[in-house]
Amino acid sequence: EGATLLDPLGVSTGRTDWDSSVIKVLHLIAGLERGGTEGRLADLVRRTDGRRFRHAVVSMTEVGSLGEELIAAGIEMHSLRMKRGVPSPLKLVPLVRLIRRWKPNVIHCWMYHANLLGLLAGRMGGVANILWTIACSDLDLAQYPCLTRWTVWMGARLSPHADVILLNSEAGRKVHIDWGYDKSRMVVI
């Protein structure tokens, strides 16, 4: 029993004996090297009640050191193996395939790039509940590549389509409202 790294093209392994009343949460994040948001995701999936929740984690890039720890802890792990900074629309196909096969109750997206990909893939895969997490308040967009600036801008335009936008501070909430994110979707935790 336990989890293994799964092929992004749909090789299915891992546990299949889950109770159907368990809430299935698919987490999507850009990568799982050590960082604040990555650590919060890892803590969440390791510490929640396994009798009530089943978690699977999808890294858009490589598995990373935290991903390896999650695999060792028995968490189902997937990697889309995108190159950092080089989005690949083709990777949407295996993600949607995974979503349709796994049938999560919730997709929990972590940070800007995952928020956009998760919203698109989740809606294509028929997921009713899509949560975005944004964990920053002092982002100077001028210091980031054009793709990141575009991703933040597009996130604001698509934010009404997320079911909930989780933020880690009131300052972050204010900044994102100023950038055009839908304040009616926001919850500060």
Coordinates of N, CA and C in Angstrom, one line a residue:
E1 N 0.8 -1.2 0.0 CA 0.0 0.0 0.0 C 0.9 1.2 0.0
G2 N 0.4 2.3 -0.5 CA 1.1 3.6 -0.6 C 1.1 4.1 -2.0
A3 N 1.8 5.2 -2.2 CA 1.7 5.9 -3.4 C 3.0 5.8 -4.2
T4 N 2.9 5.9 -5.5 CA 4.1 5.9 -6.3 C 3.9 7.1 -7.3
L5 N 5.0 7.4 -7.9 CA 5.0 8.5 -8.9 C 4.4 7.9 -10.2
L6 N 3.4 8.7 -10.7 CA 2.7 8.2 -11.8 C 3.1 8.9 -13.1
D7 N 3.0 8.2 -14.2 CA 3.3 8.7 -15.5 C 2.2 9.7 -15.9
P8 N 2.6 10.9 -16.4 CA 1.7 11.9 -16.8 C 0.7 11.5 -17.9
L9 N 1.0 10.4 -18.6 CA 0.1 9.9 -19.7 C -0.9 9.0 -19.2
G10 N -1.1 8.8 -17.9 CA -2.2 8.1 -17.4 C -2.0 6.7 -16.9
V11 N -0.8 6.3 -16.5 CA -0.6 5.0 -15.9 C -1.1 5.0 -14.5
S12 N -2.0 4.1 -14.2 CA -2.7 4.2 -12.9 C -2.1 3.2 -11.9
T13 N -1.6 3.7 -10.8 CA -1.1 2.8 -9.7 C -1.6 3.4 -8.4
G14 N -1.2 2.8 -7.3 CA -1.6 3.3 -6.0 C -2.9 2.7 -5.5
R15 N -3.4 3.2 -4.4 CA -4.5 2.7 -3.7 C -5.8 2.7 -4.5
T16 N -6.6 1.7 -4.4 CA -7.9 1.7 -5.1 C -9.0 1.3 -4.1
D17 N -8.7 1.2 -2.8 CA -9.6 0.7 -1.8 C -10.2 1.8 -1.0
W18 N -10.4 3.0 -1.6 CA -10.9 4.1 -0.8 C -12.4 4.1 -0.7
D19 N -12.9 4.5 0.5 CA -14.3 4.6 0.8 C -14.9 5.7 -0.1
S20 N -16.1 5.4 -0.7 CA -16.7 6.4 -1.6 C -17.1 7.7 -0.9
S21 N -17.3 7.7 0.4 CA -17.7 8.9 1.1 C -16.5 9.8 1.4
V22 N -15.3 9.4 1.1 CA -14.1 10.2 1.3 C -14.1 11.3 0.3
I23 N -13.7 12.5 0.7 CA -13.6 13.7 -0.1 C -12.3 13.6 -0.8
K24 N -12.3 13.6 -2.2 CA -11.1 13.5 -3.0 C -10.7 14.9 -3.4
V25 N -9.4 15.3 -3.0 CA -8.9 16.6 -3.3 C -7.6 16.4 -4.2
L26 N -7.6 17.0 -5.4 CA -6.5 17.0 -6.3 C -5.8 18.3 -6.2
H27 N -4.6 18.3 -5.8 CA -3.8 19.6 -5.6 C -2.9 19.8 -6.8
L28 N -2.9 21.0 -7.3 CA -2.0 21.3 -8.5 C -1.1 22.4 -8.1
I29 N 0.2 22.3 -8.3 CA 1.2 23.3 -8.0 C 2.3 23.3 -9.0
A30 N 2.9 24.4 -9.2 CA 4.0 24.5 -10.3 C 5.1 23.5 -10.0
G31 N 5.6 23.4 -8.8 CA 6.7 22.5 -8.5 C 6.7 22.2 -7.0
L32 N 7.5 21.3 -6.6 CA 7.6 20.9 -5.1 C 9.0 20.9 -4.6
E33 N 9.8 21.9 -5.0 CA 11.0 22.1 -4.3 C 10.6 22.9 -3.0
R34 N 11.5 23.0 -2.1 CA 11.2 23.7 -0.8 C 10.9 25.1 -0.9
G35 N 9.8 25.5 -0.3 CA 9.3 26.9 -0.3 C 8.2 27.0 0.6
G36 N 7.7 28.2 0.9 CA 6.6 28.4 1.9 C 5.3 27.8 1.5
T37 N 4.9 28.1 0.3 CA 3.6 27.6 -0.2 C 3.7 26.1 -0.4
E38 N 4.8 25.6 -0.9 CA 5.0 24.2 -1.1 C 5.0 23.4 0.2
G39 N 5.6 24.0 1.2 CA 5.6 23.4 2.5 C 4.2 23.3 3.1
R40 N 3.4 24.4 2.9 CA 2.0 24.4 3.4 C 1.2 23.3 2.8
L41 N 1.4 23.1 1.4 CA 0.7 22.0 0.7 C 1.1 20.7 1.3
A42 N 2.4 20.5 1.5 CA 2.9 19.2 2.0 C 2.3 18.9 3.4
D43 N 2.3 19.9 4.3 CA 1.8 19.8 5.6 C 0.3 19.4 5.6
L44 N -0.4 20.1 4.7 CA -1.9 19.9 4.6 C -2.2 18.4 4.2
V45 N -1.6 17.9 3.2 CA -1.9 16.6 2.8 C -1.4 15.5 3.7
R46 N -0.3 15.8 4.5 CA 0.2 14.8 5.4 C -0.7 14.8 6.7
R47 N -1.3 16.0 7.1 CA -1.9 16.1 8.4 C -3.4 16.0 8.4
T48 N -4.0 15.9 7.3 CA -5.5 15.8 7.3 C -5.9 14.4 7.6
D49 N -7.1 14.2 8.0 CA -7.7 13.0 8.4 C -7.9 12.1 7.2
G50 N -7.1 11.0 7.0 CA -7.1 10.1 5.9 C -8.4 9.4 5.8
R51 N -9.2 9.3 6.9 CA -10.5 8.7 6.8 C -11.6 9.5 6.1
R52 N -11.3 10.9 6.1 CA -12.3 11.8 5.5 C -11.8 12.4 4.2
F53 N -10.5 12.4 4.0 CA -9.9 13.1 2.8 C -8.9 12.2 2.1
R54 N -9.0 12.1 0.8 CA -7.9 11.5 0.0 C -7.3 12.6 -0.9
H55 N -6.0 12.7 -0.8 CA -5.3 13.7 -1.6 C -4.4 13.1 -2.6
A56 N -4.3 13.8 -3.8 CA -3.3 13.5 -4.8 C -2.7 14.8 -5.2
V57 N -1.5 14.8 -5.5 CA -0.7 16.0 -5.8 C -0.2 15.9 -7.2
V58 N -0.4 17.0 -8.0 CA 0.2 17.1 -9.3 C 1.2 18.3 -9.4
S59 N 2.4 18.0 -9.7 CA 3.4 19.0 -9.9 C 3.5 19.3 -11.4
M60 N 3.4 20.5 -11.8 CA 3.4 20.9 -13.2 C 4.8 20.6 -13.7
T61 N 5.9 20.8 -12.9 CA 7.2 20.5 -13.3 C 7.7 19.1 -12.8
E62 N 8.9 19.0 -12.3 CA 9.3 17.8 -11.7 C 8.8 17.6 -10.3
V63 N 8.9 16.4 -9.8 CA 8.4 16.0 -8.5 C 9.0 16.9 -7.4
G64 N 10.3 17.1 -7.4 CA 11.0 17.9 -6.4 C 11.2 17.1 -5.1
S65 N 12.0 17.7 -4.2 CA 12.3 17.1 -2.9 C 11.1 16.9 -2.0
L66 N 10.2 17.8 -2.0 CA 8.9 17.7 -1.2 C 8.0 16.6 -1.8
G67 N 8.0 16.5 -3.1 CA 7.2 15.5 -3.8 C 7.7 14.1 -3.4
E68 N 9.1 13.9 -3.4 CA 9.6 12.6 -2.9 C 9.2 12.3 -1.5
E69 N 9.2 13.3 -0.6 CA 8.7 13.1 0.7 C 7.3 12.7 0.8
L70 N 6.5 13.3 -0.1 CA 5.0 12.9 -0.1 C 4.8 11.5 -0.6
I71 N 5.6 11.1 -1.6 CA 5.5 9.7 -2.1 C 5.9 8.8 -0.9
A72 N 7.0 9.1 -0.2 CA 7.4 8.2 0.9 C 6.3 8.2 2.0
A73 N 5.5 9.2 2.1 CA 4.4 9.3 3.1 C 3.1 8.6 2.6
G74 N 3.2 8.1 1.4 CA 2.0 7.4 0.9 C 1.0 8.3 0.1
I75 N 1.4 9.5 -0.2 CA 0.5 10.4 -0.9 C 0.7 10.1 -2.4
E76 N -0.4 10.1 -3.1 CA -0.4 9.9 -4.6 C 0.2 11.1 -5.2
M77 N 1.2 10.9 -6.1 CA 1.9 12.0 -6.7 C 2.0 11.8 -8.2
H78 N 1.8 12.9 -8.9 CA 1.9 13.0 -10.4 C 2.8 14.1 -10.8
S79 N 3.4 14.0 -12.0 CA 4.2 15.0 -12.5 C 3.9 15.2 -14.0
L80 N 3.6 16.5 -14.4 CA 3.4 16.8 -15.8 C 4.7 17.0 -16.5
R81 N 5.8 17.1 -15.8 CA 7.1 17.3 -16.3 C 7.3 18.4 -17.3
M82 N 6.6 19.5 -17.1 CA 6.8 20.7 -17.9 C 8.2 21.3 -17.5
K83 N 8.8 22.0 -18.4 CA 10.0 22.8 -18.2 C 9.6 24.1 -17.5
R84 N 10.3 24.4 -16.4 CA 10.0 25.7 -15.7 C 10.1 26.8 -16.7
G85 N 9.1 27.7 -16.7 CA 9.2 28.9 -17.6 C 8.7 28.6 -19.0
V86 N 8.4 27.4 -19.3 CA 8.0 27.0 -20.7 C 6.7 26.3 -20.6
P87 N 5.6 27.0 -20.7 CA 4.3 26.3 -20.6 C 4.0 25.4 -21.8
S88 N 3.4 24.3 -21.6 CA 3.1 23.4 -22.7 C 1.6 23.1 -22.7
P89 N 0.9 23.7 -23.6 CA -0.6 23.4 -23.7 C -0.9 21.9 -23.9
L90 N 0.1 21.1 -24.4 CA -0.1 19.7 -24.6 C -0.3 19.0 -23.3
K91 N 0.3 19.5 -22.2 CA 0.2 18.8 -20.9 C -1.2 18.9 -20.3
L92 N -2.0 19.8 -20.9 CA -3.4 19.9 -20.5 C -4.1 18.5 -20.7
V93 N -3.8 17.8 -21.8 CA -4.4 16.6 -22.1 C -4.3 15.5 -21.0
P94 N -3.0 15.2 -20.6 CA -2.9 14.2 -19.5 C -3.5 14.7 -18.2
L95 N -3.5 16.0 -18.0 CA -4.1 16.5 -16.7 C -5.6 16.3 -16.7
V96 N -6.2 16.6 -17.8 CA -7.7 16.4 -17.9 C -8.0 14.9 -17.9
R97 N -7.2 14.1 -18.5 CA -7.4 12.6 -18.4 C -7.3 12.1 -17.0
L98 N -6.3 12.6 -16.2 CA -6.2 12.2 -14.8 C -7.4 12.7 -14.0
I99 N -7.9 13.9 -14.3 CA -9.0 14.4 -13.5 C -10.3 13.6 -13.8
R100 N -10.5 13.2 -15.1 CA -11.7 12.4 -15.4 C -11.6 11.0 -14.8
R101 N -10.4 10.5 -14.7 CA -10.2 9.1 -14.2 C -10.3 9.2 -12.7
W102 N -9.7 10.2 -12.0 CA -9.6 10.2 -10.6 C -10.9 10.8 -10.0
K103 N -11.6 11.6 -10.7 CA -12.9 12.2 -10.3 C -12.8 12.9 -8.9
P104 N -12.0 13.9 -8.8 CA -11.9 14.6 -7.5 C -13.2 15.5 -7.2
N105 N -13.5 15.6 -5.9 CA -14.5 16.5 -5.5 C -14.1 18.0 -5.6
V106 N -12.8 18.2 -5.4 CA -12.2 19.5 -5.3 C -10.9 19.5 -6.1
I107 N -10.6 20.6 -6.8 CA -9.2 20.8 -7.3 C -8.7 22.0 -6.5
H108 N -7.6 21.8 -5.8 CA -7.0 22.9 -5.0 C -5.8 23.3 -5.7
C109 N -5.8 24.5 -6.3 CA -4.7 25.1 -7.1 C -3.8 26.0 -6.2
W110 N -2.5 25.9 -6.4 CA -1.6 26.6 -5.5 C -0.8 27.6 -6.4
M111 N -1.1 28.9 -6.3 CA -0.4 30.0 -7.0 C -0.8 30.1 -8.4
Y112 N -0.3 31.2 -9.0 CA -0.8 31.8 -10.3 C -0.9 30.8 -11.4
H113 N 0.2 30.2 -11.8 CA 0.3 29.3 -13.0 C -0.7 28.1 -12.8
A114 N -0.6 27.5 -11.6 CA -1.5 26.4 -11.3 C -2.9 26.8 -11.3
N115 N -3.2 28.0 -10.8 CA -4.6 28.5 -10.8 C -5.2 28.5 -12.2
L116 N -4.5 29.0 -13.1 CA -5.0 29.0 -14.5 C -5.2 27.6 -15.1
L117 N -4.1 26.8 -15.0 CA -4.2 25.5 -15.6 C -5.2 24.7 -14.9
G118 N -5.3 24.8 -13.5 CA -6.3 24.0 -12.8 C -7.7 24.4 -13.1
L119 N -8.0 25.7 -13.3 CA -9.3 26.1 -13.7 C -9.7 25.6 -15.0
L120 N -8.9 25.7 -16.0 CA -9.2 25.2 -17.3 C -9.3 23.6 -17.3
A121 N -8.4 22.9 -16.8 CA -8.4 21.5 -16.7 C -9.6 21.0 -15.9
G122 N -9.8 21.6 -14.8 CA -10.9 21.2 -13.9 C -12.3 21.4 -14.5
R123 N -12.5 22.5 -15.2 CA -13.8 22.7 -15.9 C -13.9 21.7 -17.0
M124 N -12.9 21.5 -17.8 CA -12.9 20.5 -18.9 C -13.2 19.1 -18.3
G125 N -12.6 18.8 -17.1 CA -12.8 17.5 -16.5 C -14.1 17.3 -15.7
G126 N -14.9 18.4 -15.6 CA -16.2 18.3 -14.9 C -16.1 18.4 -13.4
V127 N -15.1 19.1 -12.9 CA -15.0 19.3 -11.4 C -15.8 20.5 -11.0
A128 N -16.6 20.3 -10.0 CA -17.5 21.4 -9.6 C -16.9 22.4 -8.7
N129 N -15.9 22.0 -7.9 CA -15.3 22.9 -6.9 C -13.8 23.1 -7.2
I130 N -13.5 24.4 -7.5 CA -12.1 24.7 -7.8 C -11.7 25.8 -6.9
L131 N -10.6 25.6 -6.1 CA -10.1 26.6 -5.2 C -8.8 27.1 -5.7
W132 N -8.5 28.3 -5.6 CA -7.2 28.9 -5.9 C -6.6 29.4 -4.6
T133 N -5.3 29.2 -4.5 CA -4.6 29.8 -3.3 C -3.6 30.8 -3.9
I134 N -3.6 31.9 -3.3 CA -2.6 33.0 -3.6 C -1.9 33.4 -2.3
A135 N -0.6 33.3 -2.2 CA 0.1 33.5 -1.0 C 1.2 34.6 -1.1
C136 N 0.8 35.8 -1.6 CA 1.8 36.8 -1.6 C 1.0 38.2 -1.6
S137 N 1.7 39.2 -1.1 CA 1.1 40.5 -1.0 C 2.0 41.6 -1.5
D138 N 3.2 41.3 -1.8 CA 4.2 42.4 -2.1 C 4.9 42.1 -3.5
L139 N 4.1 41.4 -4.4 CA 4.7 41.0 -5.6 C 4.9 42.3 -6.5
D140 N 6.2 42.5 -6.9 CA 6.5 43.6 -7.8 C 6.6 43.0 -9.2
L141 N 5.5 43.1 -9.9 CA 5.4 42.5 -11.2 C 6.5 42.9 -12.2
A142 N 7.0 44.1 -12.0 CA 8.0 44.6 -12.9 C 9.3 43.7 -12.8
Q143 N 9.4 43.0 -11.7 CA 10.6 42.1 -11.5 C 10.4 40.7 -12.0
Y144 N 9.3 40.4 -12.6 CA 9.0 39.1 -13.1 C 8.9 39.0 -14.6
P145 N 9.1 37.8 -15.2 CA 9.1 37.7 -16.6 C 7.7 38.0 -17.2
C146 N 7.6 38.3 -18.4 CA 6.4 38.6 -19.1 C 5.3 37.6 -18.9
L147 N 5.7 36.3 -19.0 CA 4.7 35.2 -18.8 C 4.1 35.3 -17.4
T148 N 4.8 35.5 -16.4 CA 4.3 35.6 -15.0 C 3.3 36.8 -14.9
R149 N 3.7 37.9 -15.5 CA 2.9 39.1 -15.5 C 1.5 38.8 -16.2
W150 N 1.6 38.2 -17.4 CA 0.4 37.8 -18.1 C -0.4 36.8 -17.3
T151 N 0.2 35.9 -16.6 CA -0.5 34.9 -15.8 C -1.3 35.6 -14.7
V152 N -0.7 36.5 -14.0 CA -1.4 37.3 -12.9 C -2.5 38.1 -13.5
W153 N -2.3 38.8 -14.6 CA -3.3 39.5 -15.3 C -4.5 38.7 -15.7
M154 N -4.2 37.5 -16.4 CA -5.2 36.6 -16.8 C -6.0 36.0 -15.6
G155 N -5.3 35.7 -14.5 CA -5.9 35.2 -13.3 C -7.0 36.2 -12.8
A156 N -6.7 37.5 -12.9 CA -7.7 38.5 -12.5 C -9.0 38.4 -13.3
R157 N -8.8 38.2 -14.6 CA -9.9 38.2 -15.6 C -10.7 36.9 -15.4
L158 N -10.0 35.8 -15.0 CA -10.7 34.5 -14.8 C -11.2 34.2 -13.4
S159 N -10.8 35.1 -12.5 CA -11.1 34.8 -11.1 C -12.5 34.7 -10.7
P160 N -13.5 35.3 -11.5 CA -14.9 35.0 -11.2 C -15.3 33.6 -11.4
H161 N -14.5 32.8 -12.1 CA -14.8 31.4 -12.4 C -14.2 30.4 -11.4
A162 N -13.4 30.9 -10.5 CA -12.9 30.1 -9.4 C -14.0 30.1 -8.4
D163 N -14.2 29.0 -7.6 CA -15.2 28.9 -6.6 C -14.8 29.7 -5.4
V164 N -13.6 29.5 -5.0 CA -13.0 30.2 -3.8 C -11.6 30.6 -4.1
I165 N -11.2 31.8 -3.7 CA -9.8 32.2 -3.7 C -9.3 32.4 -2.3
L166 N -8.4 31.5 -1.9 CA -7.8 31.6 -0.6 C -6.6 32.5 -0.6
L167 N -6.5 33.4 0.4 CA -5.3 34.2 0.5 C -4.8 34.1 2.0
N168 N -3.5 34.4 2.1 CA -2.9 34.2 3.5 C -2.8 35.5 4.2
S169 N -3.3 36.7 3.7 CA -3.3 37.9 4.4 C -4.2 38.9 3.9
E170 N -4.6 39.9 4.7 CA -5.5 41.0 4.3 C -4.7 41.8 3.3
A171 N -3.4 42.0 3.5 CA -2.6 42.8 2.5 C -2.6 42.1 1.1
G172 N -2.5 40.8 1.1 CA -2.6 40.1 -0.2 C -4.0 40.3 -0.8
R173 N -5.0 40.2 0.0 CA -6.4 40.4 -0.5 C -6.5 41.8 -1.1
K174 N -6.0 42.8 -0.5 CA -6.1 44.2 -1.0 C -5.4 44.3 -2.3
V175 N -4.2 43.8 -2.4 CA -3.4 43.9 -3.6 C -4.1 43.3 -4.8
H176 N -4.6 42.1 -4.5 CA -5.3 41.3 -5.6 C -6.6 42.0 -6.0
I177 N -7.3 42.6 -5.1 CA -8.5 43.3 -5.5 C -8.1 44.5 -6.4
D178 N -7.0 45.2 -6.0 CA -6.5 46.3 -6.8 C -6.1 45.8 -8.2
W179 N -5.7 44.6 -8.3 CA -5.3 44.1 -9.6 C -6.5 43.6 -10.4
G180 N -7.7 43.6 -9.8 CA -8.9 43.2 -10.5 C -9.4 41.8 -10.2
Y181 N -8.9 41.1 -9.2 CA -9.4 39.8 -8.8 C -10.7 40.0 -8.1
D182 N -11.6 39.0 -8.3 CA -13.0 39.0 -7.8 C -13.0 38.9 -6.3
K183 N -13.3 40.0 -5.6 CA -13.3 40.0 -4.1 C -14.4 39.2 -3.5
S184 N -15.5 38.9 -4.3 CA -16.5 38.1 -3.7 C -16.1 36.7 -3.6
R185 N -15.1 36.2 -4.2 CA -14.6 34.9 -4.2 C -13.5 34.7 -3.0
M186 N -13.1 35.8 -2.5 CA -11.9 35.7 -1.6 C -12.2 35.4 -0.2
V187 N -11.3 34.5 0.4 CA -11.4 34.2 1.8 C -10.0 34.3 2.3
V188 N -9.7 35.1 3.4 CA -8.4 35.1 4.0 C -8.3 34.1 5.1
I189 N -7.3 33.3 5.1 CA -7.1 32.2 6.1 C -5.8 32.5 6.9

